[in-house]
Protein backbone atom coordinates (compact mmCIF):
# COMPACT_ATOMS: atom_id res chain seq x y z
CA UNK A 1 0.00 0.00 0.00
CA UNK A 2 2.65 2.51 -1.00
CA UNK A 3 0.11 5.30 -1.71
CA UNK A 4 -1.80 5.11 1.60
CA UNK A 5 -1.56 8.50 3.32
CA UNK A 6 -3.81 8.02 6.39
CA UNK A 7 -4.33 4.99 8.62
CA UNK A 8 -6.77 4.76 11.52
CA UNK A 9 -6.03 1.89 13.92
CA UNK A 10 -7.62 3.24 17.09
CA UNK A 11 -9.13 0.93 19.72
CA UNK A 12 -7.62 -2.29 18.33
CA UNK A 13 -5.75 -3.48 21.45
CA UNK A 14 -2.43 -3.16 19.62
CA UNK A 15 0.69 -3.46 21.76
CA UNK A 16 3.05 -2.44 18.96
CA UNK A 17 2.96 -0.94 15.52
CA UNK A 18 6.35 -2.04 14.23
CA UNK A 19 4.59 -4.44 11.85
CA UNK A 20 3.56 -1.56 9.54
CA UNK A 21 5.63 -1.94 6.36
CA UNK A 22 5.70 -0.53 2.84
CA UNK A 23 3.92 2.70 3.78
CA UNK A 24 6.27 5.34 2.36
CA UNK A 25 3.45 7.87 1.83
CA UNK A 26 1.76 7.52 5.23
CA UNK A 27 1.35 11.01 6.70
CA UNK A 28 -1.25 10.44 9.44
CA UNK A 29 -1.35 7.51 11.83
CA UNK A 30 -3.98 7.23 14.55
CA UNK A 31 -3.24 4.65 17.25
CA UNK A 32 -5.47 6.15 19.95
CA UNK A 33 -6.74 3.90 22.71
CA UNK A 34 -4.55 0.87 22.13
CA UNK A 35 -2.30 -0.94 24.61
CA UNK A 36 1.11 0.33 23.53
CA UNK A 37 3.45 0.58 26.53
CA UNK A 38 6.80 0.87 24.83
CA UNK A 39 8.61 0.72 21.53
CA UNK A 40 10.85 -2.17 22.59
CA UNK A 41 10.01 -3.99 19.37
CA UNK A 42 11.17 -0.98 17.37
CA UNK A 43 9.35 1.51 15.23
CA UNK A 44 8.41 1.12 11.58
CA UNK A 45 10.08 3.11 8.82
CA UNK A 46 7.49 5.78 8.02
CA UNK A 47 9.47 8.47 6.19
CA UNK A 48 6.48 10.72 5.40
CA UNK A 49 4.79 10.56 8.83
CA UNK A 50 3.74 14.03 9.97
CA UNK A 51 0.96 13.30 12.49
CA UNK A 52 0.99 10.58 15.14
CA UNK A 53 -1.83 10.04 17.61
CA UNK A 54 -0.82 7.83 20.55
CA UNK A 55 -3.47 9.25 22.87
CA UNK A 56 -4.69 6.99 25.69
CA UNK A 57 -1.97 4.36 25.38
CA UNK A 58 0.12 3.11 28.31
CA UNK A 59 3.44 4.80 27.48
CA UNK A 60 5.01 5.74 30.81
CA UNK A 61 8.77 6.03 30.30
CA UNK A 62 10.59 9.11 29.03
CA UNK A 63 13.08 6.99 27.10
CA UNK A 64 10.28 5.95 24.76
CA UNK A 65 9.85 9.56 23.65
CA UNK A 66 13.36 9.70 22.19
CA UNK A 67 12.53 6.89 19.79
CA UNK A 68 9.77 8.98 18.25
CA UNK A 69 12.50 11.25 16.87
CA UNK A 70 13.11 8.64 14.17
CA UNK A 71 10.07 10.10 12.41
CA UNK A 72 11.99 12.99 10.86
CA UNK A 73 8.94 14.72 9.36
CA UNK A 74 6.77 14.42 12.48
CA UNK A 75 5.27 17.80 13.35
CA UNK A 76 2.12 16.87 15.31
CA UNK A 77 2.08 14.45 18.21
CA UNK A 78 -0.79 13.62 20.54
CA UNK A 79 -0.11 11.60 23.68
CA UNK A 80 -2.87 12.95 25.92
CA UNK A 81 -3.94 10.38 28.46
CA UNK A 82 -0.62 8.51 28.37
CA UNK A 83 1.01 8.17 31.81
CA UNK A 84 4.17 10.01 30.70
CA UNK A 85 2.16 12.99 29.42
CA UNK A 86 -0.02 13.04 32.54
CA UNK A 87 3.04 12.87 34.82
CA UNK A 88 4.86 15.69 33.02
CA UNK A 89 1.76 17.88 32.72
CA UNK A 90 2.58 21.24 31.15
CA UNK A 91 6.24 20.19 30.96
CA UNK A 92 5.45 17.46 28.45
CA UNK A 93 5.88 19.78 25.45
CA UNK A 94 9.33 20.76 26.74
CA UNK A 95 10.22 17.09 27.21
CA UNK A 96 9.36 16.36 23.58
CA UNK A 97 11.39 19.36 22.38
CA UNK A 98 14.28 18.33 24.64
CA UNK A 99 14.35 14.76 23.39
CA UNK A 100 13.52 15.46 19.73
CA UNK A 101 15.40 18.67 19.07
CA UNK A 102 16.42 17.56 15.57
CA UNK A 103 12.85 17.46 14.22
CA UNK A 104 10.41 20.29 13.81
CA UNK A 105 7.48 19.33 16.02
CA UNK A 106 5.04 22.23 16.07
CA UNK A 107 2.05 20.82 17.96
CA UNK A 108 2.06 18.52 20.99
CA UNK A 109 -1.17 17.37 22.62
CA UNK A 110 -3.14 19.86 20.52
CA UNK A 111 -1.08 22.82 21.78
CA UNK A 112 1.28 24.80 19.60
CA UNK A 113 4.92 24.83 20.62
CA UNK A 114 6.09 28.38 21.19
CA UNK A 115 9.54 29.90 21.05
CA UNK A 116 9.30 30.23 24.83
CA UNK A 117 8.77 26.44 25.06
CA UNK A 118 11.86 25.92 22.89
CA UNK A 119 13.94 28.34 24.98
CA UNK A 120 12.84 26.69 28.24
CA UNK A 121 13.64 23.24 26.83
CA UNK A 122 17.12 24.41 25.83
CA UNK A 123 17.71 25.85 29.30
CA UNK A 124 16.47 22.66 30.94
CA UNK A 125 18.76 20.61 28.72
CA UNK A 126 21.73 22.69 29.87
CA UNK A 127 20.66 22.25 33.51
CA UNK A 128 20.38 18.47 33.08
CA UNK A 129 23.79 18.29 31.41
CA UNK A 130 25.32 20.34 34.26
CA UNK A 131 23.60 18.23 36.92
CA UNK A 132 24.81 15.04 35.26
CA UNK A 133 28.36 16.40 35.10
CA UNK A 134 28.23 17.37 38.77
CA UNK A 135 26.89 13.94 39.72
CA UNK A 136 29.72 12.25 37.82
CA UNK A 137 32.29 14.48 39.52
CA UNK A 138 30.78 13.73 42.94
CA UNK A 139 30.82 9.99 42.23
CA UNK A 140 34.48 10.21 41.18
CA UNK A 141 35.33 12.21 44.33
CA UNK A 142 33.60 9.67 46.57
CA UNK A 143 35.33 6.79 44.80
CA UNK A 144 38.70 8.49 45.30
CA UNK A 145 37.94 9.02 49.00
CA UNK A 146 36.97 5.37 49.39
CA UNK A 147 40.15 4.26 47.63
CA UNK A 148 42.26 6.53 49.86
CA UNK A 149 40.48 5.25 52.96
CA UNK A 150 41.03 1.63 51.91
CA UNK A 151 44.72 2.39 51.24
CA UNK A 152 45.15 3.97 54.68
CA UNK A 153 43.43 1.02 56.37
CA UNK A 154 45.69 -1.40 54.50
CA UNK A 155 48.78 0.55 55.60
CA UNK A 156 47.62 0.55 59.23
CA UNK A 157 47.43 -3.24 59.33
mmCIF file of N, CA, C and O in Angstrom, residues 69-133:
data_model
loop_
_atom_site.group_PDB
_atom_site.id
_atom_site.type_symbol
_atom_site.label_atom_id
_atom_site.label_comp_id
_atom_site.label_asym_id
_atom_site.label_seq_id
_atom_site.Cartn_x
_atom_site.Cartn_y
_atom_site.Cartn_z
ATOM 1 N N UNK A 69 11.698 10.331 17.697
ATOM 2 C CA UNK A 69 12.497 11.245 16.875
ATOM 3 C C UNK A 69 12.926 10.609 15.558
ATOM 4 O O UNK A 69 13.403 11.299 14.660
ATOM 5 N N UNK A 70 12.762 9.299 15.432
ATOM 6 C CA UNK A 70 13.114 8.642 14.174
ATOM 7 C C UNK A 70 12.158 9.042 13.050
ATOM 8 O O UNK A 70 12.478 8.867 11.878
ATOM 9 N N UNK A 71 11.009 9.599 13.415
ATOM 10 C CA UNK A 71 10.072 10.099 12.410
ATOM 11 C C UNK A 71 10.461 11.535 12.089
ATOM 12 O O UNK A 71 9.977 12.482 12.699
ATOM 13 N N UNK A 72 11.354 11.703 11.145
ATOM 14 C CA UNK A 72 11.990 12.995 10.860
ATOM 15 C C UNK A 72 11.038 14.086 10.380
ATOM 16 O O UNK A 72 11.340 15.260 10.492
ATOM 17 N N UNK A 73 9.887 13.722 9.845
ATOM 18 C CA UNK A 73 8.937 14.724 9.358
ATOM 19 C C UNK A 73 7.787 14.963 10.337
ATOM 20 O O UNK A 73 6.883 15.735 10.062
ATOM 21 N N UNK A 74 7.837 14.297 11.489
ATOM 22 C CA UNK A 74 6.770 14.424 12.481
ATOM 23 C C UNK A 74 6.658 15.873 12.948
ATOM 24 O O UNK A 74 7.647 16.471 13.379
ATOM 25 N N UNK A 75 5.458 16.444 12.839
ATOM 26 C CA UNK A 75 5.269 17.800 13.348
ATOM 27 C C UNK A 75 4.070 17.918 14.294
ATOM 28 O O UNK A 75 3.913 18.926 14.952
ATOM 29 N N UNK A 76 3.240 16.877 14.369
ATOM 30 C CA UNK A 76 2.120 16.874 15.305
ATOM 31 C C UNK A 76 2.092 15.546 16.042
ATOM 32 O O UNK A 76 2.091 14.485 15.422
ATOM 33 N N UNK A 77 2.074 15.636 17.369
ATOM 34 C CA UNK A 77 2.079 14.446 18.212
ATOM 35 C C UNK A 77 1.027 14.613 19.296
ATOM 36 O O UNK A 77 0.971 15.649 19.962
ATOM 37 N N UNK A 78 0.201 13.590 19.462
ATOM 38 C CA UNK A 78 -0.793 13.621 20.536
ATOM 39 C C UNK A 78 -0.584 12.401 21.424
ATOM 40 O O UNK A 78 -0.698 11.266 20.968
ATOM 41 N N UNK A 79 -0.264 12.670 22.688
ATOM 42 C CA UNK A 79 -0.107 11.604 23.675
ATOM 43 C C UNK A 79 -0.919 11.896 24.929
ATOM 44 O O UNK A 79 -0.603 11.414 26.011
ATOM 45 N N UNK A 80 -1.991 12.676 24.783
ATOM 46 C CA UNK A 80 -2.865 12.954 25.920
ATOM 47 C C UNK A 80 -3.372 11.634 26.492
ATOM 48 O O UNK A 80 -3.679 10.699 25.762
ATOM 49 N N UNK A 81 -3.434 11.573 27.809
ATOM 50 C CA UNK A 81 -3.943 10.376 28.458
ATOM 51 C C UNK A 81 -2.926 9.264 28.604
ATOM 52 O O UNK A 81 -3.237 8.212 29.156
ATOM 53 N N UNK A 82 -1.706 9.473 28.129
ATOM 54 C CA UNK A 82 -0.615 8.510 28.369
ATOM 55 C C UNK A 82 0.016 8.855 29.713
ATOM 56 O O UNK A 82 0.140 10.042 30.051
ATOM 57 N N UNK A 83 0.431 7.871 30.496
ATOM 58 C CA UNK A 83 1.013 8.165 31.811
ATOM 59 C C UNK A 83 2.173 9.168 31.769
ATOM 60 O O UNK A 83 2.249 10.044 32.630
ATOM 61 N N UNK A 84 3.038 9.087 30.763
ATOM 62 C CA UNK A 84 4.172 10.014 30.696
ATOM 63 C C UNK A 84 3.695 11.451 30.493
ATOM 64 O O UNK A 84 4.224 12.380 31.098
ATOM 65 N N UNK A 85 2.683 11.647 29.662
ATOM 66 C CA UNK A 85 2.156 12.993 29.421
ATOM 67 C C UNK A 85 1.439 13.515 30.663
ATOM 68 O O UNK A 85 1.569 14.697 31.015
ATOM 69 N N UNK A 86 0.692 12.638 31.325
ATOM 70 C CA UNK A 86 -0.018 13.044 32.539
ATOM 71 C C UNK A 86 0.969 13.416 33.652
ATOM 72 O O UNK A 86 0.783 14.397 34.362
ATOM 73 N N UNK A 87 2.031 12.616 33.783
ATOM 74 C CA UNK A 87 3.043 12.866 34.818
ATOM 75 C C UNK A 87 3.756 14.193 34.587
ATOM 76 O O UNK A 87 3.974 14.959 35.523
ATOM 77 N N UNK A 88 4.114 14.471 33.352
ATOM 78 C CA UNK A 88 4.865 15.687 33.025
ATOM 79 C C UNK A 88 3.980 16.929 32.972
ATOM 80 O O UNK A 88 4.472 18.041 33.109
ATOM 81 N N UNK A 89 2.689 16.742 32.756
ATOM 82 C CA UNK A 89 1.762 17.877 32.717
ATOM 83 C C UNK A 89 2.167 18.894 31.667
ATOM 84 O O UNK A 89 2.450 18.558 30.520
ATOM 85 N N UNK A 90 2.217 20.162 32.076
ATOM 86 C CA UNK A 90 2.581 21.239 31.149
ATOM 87 C C UNK A 90 4.009 21.103 30.652
ATOM 88 O O UNK A 90 4.357 21.659 29.608
ATOM 89 N N UNK A 91 4.848 20.377 31.368
ATOM 90 C CA UNK A 91 6.239 20.187 30.960
ATOM 91 C C UNK A 91 6.418 19.150 29.864
ATOM 92 O O UNK A 91 7.531 18.942 29.371
ATOM 93 N N UNK A 92 5.331 18.503 29.466
ATOM 94 C CA UNK A 92 5.445 17.457 28.449
ATOM 95 C C UNK A 92 5.931 18.005 27.113
ATOM 96 O O UNK A 92 6.751 17.385 26.448
ATOM 97 N N UNK A 93 5.428 19.181 26.719
ATOM 98 C CA UNK A 93 5.884 19.779 25.453
ATOM 99 C C UNK A 93 7.388 20.000 25.487
ATOM 100 O O UNK A 93 8.093 19.691 24.527
ATOM 101 N N UNK A 94 7.886 20.521 26.604
ATOM 102 C CA UNK A 94 9.328 20.755 26.736
ATOM 103 C C UNK A 94 10.096 19.444 26.652
ATOM 104 O O UNK A 94 11.182 19.388 26.069
ATOM 105 N N UNK A 95 9.551 18.397 27.240
ATOM 106 C CA UNK A 95 10.216 17.092 27.211
ATOM 107 C C UNK A 95 10.343 16.588 25.778
ATOM 108 O O UNK A 95 11.382 16.055 25.383
ATOM 109 N N UNK A 96 9.302 16.767 24.985
ATOM 110 C CA UNK A 96 9.357 16.364 23.579
ATOM 111 C C UNK A 96 10.404 17.185 22.835
ATOM 112 O O UNK A 96 11.220 16.646 22.076
ATOM 113 N N UNK A 97 10.402 18.490 23.045
ATOM 114 C CA UNK A 97 11.392 19.357 22.383
ATOM 115 C C UNK A 97 12.800 18.937 22.798
ATOM 116 O O UNK A 97 13.701 18.814 21.970
ATOM 117 N N UNK A 98 12.982 18.716 24.083
ATOM 118 C CA UNK A 98 14.282 18.333 24.641
ATOM 119 C C UNK A 98 14.802 17.043 24.011
ATOM 120 O O UNK A 98 15.946 16.951 23.605
ATOM 121 N N UNK A 99 13.925 16.071 23.896
ATOM 122 C CA UNK A 99 14.345 14.763 23.390
ATOM 123 C C UNK A 99 14.385 14.686 21.868
ATOM 124 O O UNK A 99 15.095 13.847 21.319
ATOM 125 N N UNK A 100 13.617 15.515 21.200
ATOM 126 C CA UNK A 100 13.522 15.461 19.731
ATOM 127 C C UNK A 100 13.894 16.801 19.118
ATOM 128 O O UNK A 100 13.181 17.335 18.259
ATOM 129 N N UNK A 101 15.017 17.338 19.525
ATOM 130 C CA UNK A 101 15.401 18.666 19.071
ATOM 131 C C UNK A 101 15.758 18.723 17.582
ATOM 132 O O UNK A 101 15.759 19.797 16.989
ATOM 133 N N UNK A 102 16.015 17.579 16.969
ATOM 134 C CA UNK A 102 16.415 17.563 15.568
ATOM 135 C C UNK A 102 15.239 17.519 14.594
ATOM 136 O O UNK A 102 15.447 17.544 13.383
ATOM 137 N N UNK A 103 14.022 17.440 15.117
ATOM 138 C CA UNK A 103 12.854 17.457 14.221
ATOM 139 C C UNK A 103 11.991 18.663 14.573
ATOM 140 O O UNK A 103 12.080 19.205 15.672
ATOM 141 N N UNK A 104 11.176 19.066 13.650
ATOM 142 C CA UNK A 104 10.409 20.292 13.813
ATOM 143 C C UNK A 104 8.972 20.021 14.264
ATOM 144 O O UNK A 104 8.028 20.278 13.521
ATOM 145 N N UNK A 105 8.824 19.534 15.475
ATOM 146 C CA UNK A 105 7.484 19.331 16.017
ATOM 147 C C UNK A 105 6.896 20.704 16.335
ATOM 148 O O UNK A 105 7.544 21.520 16.997
ATOM 149 N N UNK A 106 5.681 20.935 15.859
ATOM 150 C CA UNK A 106 5.042 22.233 16.066
ATOM 151 C C UNK A 106 3.830 22.157 16.990
ATOM 152 O O UNK A 106 3.452 23.159 17.579
ATOM 153 N N UNK A 107 3.221 20.974 17.102
ATOM 154 C CA UNK A 107 2.049 20.819 17.962
ATOM 155 C C UNK A 107 2.184 19.530 18.775
ATOM 156 O O UNK A 107 2.440 18.468 18.217
ATOM 157 N N UNK A 108 2.033 19.663 20.080
ATOM 158 C CA UNK A 108 2.057 18.515 20.991
ATOM 159 C C UNK A 108 0.800 18.573 21.841
ATOM 160 O O UNK A 108 0.499 19.603 22.460
ATOM 161 N N UNK A 109 0.076 17.471 21.853
ATOM 162 C CA UNK A 109 -1.166 17.373 22.620
ATOM 163 C C UNK A 109 -2.105 18.542 22.320
ATOM 164 O O UNK A 109 -2.680 19.154 23.221
ATOM 165 N N UNK A 110 -2.223 18.831 21.042
ATOM 166 C CA UNK A 110 -3.140 19.861 20.520
ATOM 167 C C UNK A 110 -2.763 21.278 20.919
ATOM 168 O O UNK A 110 -3.565 22.195 20.784
ATOM 169 N N UNK A 111 -1.539 21.482 21.418
ATOM 170 C CA UNK A 111 -1.080 22.820 21.778
ATOM 171 C C UNK A 111 0.154 23.160 20.962
ATOM 172 O O UNK A 111 1.078 22.352 20.839
ATOM 173 N N UNK A 112 0.166 24.362 20.426
ATOM 174 C CA UNK A 112 1.283 24.802 19.604
ATOM 175 C C UNK A 112 2.524 25.008 20.466
ATOM 176 O O UNK A 112 2.451 25.523 21.586
ATOM 177 N N UNK A 113 3.644 24.612 19.936
ATOM 178 C CA UNK A 113 4.920 24.828 20.619
ATOM 179 C C UNK A 113 5.375 26.246 20.299
ATOM 180 O O UNK A 113 5.454 26.642 19.137
ATOM 181 N N UNK A 114 5.670 26.988 21.344
ATOM 182 C CA UNK A 114 6.087 28.376 21.186
ATOM 183 C C UNK A 114 7.612 28.493 21.270
ATOM 184 O O UNK A 114 8.300 27.547 21.689
ATOM 185 N N UNK A 115 8.111 29.654 20.910
ATOM 186 C CA UNK A 115 9.543 29.901 21.050
ATOM 187 C C UNK A 115 9.931 29.849 22.522
ATOM 188 O O UNK A 115 11.012 29.379 22.871
ATOM 189 N N UNK A 116 9.037 30.303 23.392
ATOM 190 C CA UNK A 116 9.301 30.228 24.834
ATOM 191 C C UNK A 116 9.476 28.768 25.273
ATOM 192 O O UNK A 116 10.374 28.464 26.060
ATOM 193 N N UNK A 117 8.627 27.865 24.749
ATOM 194 C CA UNK A 117 8.773 26.439 25.058
ATOM 195 C C UNK A 117 10.151 25.946 24.619
ATOM 196 O O UNK A 117 10.824 25.215 25.347
ATOM 197 N N UNK A 118 10.564 26.345 23.420
ATOM 198 C CA UNK A 118 11.864 25.918 22.889
ATOM 199 C C UNK A 118 13.015 26.464 23.735
ATOM 200 O O UNK A 118 13.977 25.754 24.037
ATOM 201 N N UNK A 119 12.901 27.731 24.140
ATOM 202 C CA UNK A 119 13.941 28.340 24.978
ATOM 203 C C UNK A 119 14.024 27.648 26.341
ATOM 204 O O UNK A 119 15.119 27.372 26.839
ATOM 205 N N UNK A 120 12.867 27.371 26.932
ATOM 206 C CA UNK A 120 12.843 26.694 28.236
ATOM 207 C C UNK A 120 13.404 25.281 28.130
ATOM 208 O O UNK A 120 14.111 24.822 29.024
ATOM 209 N N UNK A 121 13.107 24.595 27.035
ATOM 210 C CA UNK A 121 13.636 23.242 26.833
ATOM 211 C C UNK A 121 15.153 23.279 26.702
ATOM 212 O O UNK A 121 15.858 22.424 27.254
ATOM 213 N N UNK A 122 15.666 24.279 25.986
ATOM 214 C CA UNK A 122 17.120 24.410 25.827
ATOM 215 C C UNK A 122 17.780 24.685 27.177
ATOM 216 O O UNK A 122 18.834 24.111 27.495
ATOM 217 N N UNK A 123 17.160 25.554 27.977
ATOM 218 C CA UNK A 123 17.705 25.855 29.301
ATOM 219 C C UNK A 123 17.673 24.613 30.194
ATOM 220 O O UNK A 123 18.637 24.331 30.910
ATOM 221 N N UNK A 124 16.574 23.869 30.127
ATOM 222 C CA UNK A 124 16.472 22.656 30.936
ATOM 223 C C UNK A 124 17.502 21.625 30.506
ATOM 224 O O UNK A 124 18.079 20.927 31.341
ATOM 225 N N UNK A 125 17.750 21.544 29.219
ATOM 226 C CA UNK A 125 18.761 20.609 28.722
ATOM 227 C C UNK A 125 20.124 20.966 29.305
ATOM 228 O O UNK A 125 20.857 20.085 29.773
ATOM 229 N N UNK A 126 20.456 22.252 29.295
ATOM 230 C CA UNK A 126 21.732 22.687 29.872
ATOM 231 C C UNK A 126 21.802 22.354 31.361
ATOM 232 O O UNK A 126 22.839 21.907 31.851
ATOM 233 N N UNK A 127 20.700 22.566 32.071
ATOM 234 C CA UNK A 127 20.660 22.252 33.506
ATOM 235 C C UNK A 127 20.874 20.760 33.737
ATOM 236 O O UNK A 127 21.592 20.364 34.653
ATOM 237 N N UNK A 128 20.226 19.931 32.924
ATOM 238 C CA UNK A 128 20.380 18.472 33.076
ATOM 239 C C UNK A 128 21.813 18.041 32.781
ATOM 240 O O UNK A 128 22.355 17.186 33.479
ATOM 241 N N UNK A 129 22.405 18.623 31.754
ATOM 242 C CA UNK A 129 23.789 18.290 31.414
ATOM 243 C C UNK A 129 24.710 18.676 32.573
ATOM 244 O O UNK A 129 25.583 17.900 32.964
ATOM 245 N N UNK A 130 24.506 19.876 33.130
ATOM 246 C CA UNK A 130 25.321 20.341 34.255
ATOM 247 C C UNK A 130 25.127 19.452 35.476
ATOM 248 O O UNK A 130 26.093 19.075 36.142
ATOM 249 N N UNK A 131 23.881 19.086 35.765
ATOM 250 C CA UNK A 131 23.601 18.233 36.923
ATOM 251 C C UNK A 131 24.241 16.860 36.746
ATOM 252 O O UNK A 131 24.790 16.294 37.701
ATOM 253 N N UNK A 132 24.189 16.332 35.535
ATOM 254 C CA UNK A 132 24.808 15.035 35.257
ATOM 255 C C UNK A 132 26.326 15.112 35.432
ATOM 256 O O UNK A 132 26.936 14.213 36.017
ATOM 257 N N UNK A 133 26.915 16.198 34.953
ATOM 258 C CA UNK A 133 28.361 16.396 35.096
ATOM 259 C C UNK A 133 28.741 16.479 36.576
ATOM 260 O O UNK A 133 29.714 15.858 37.012
#
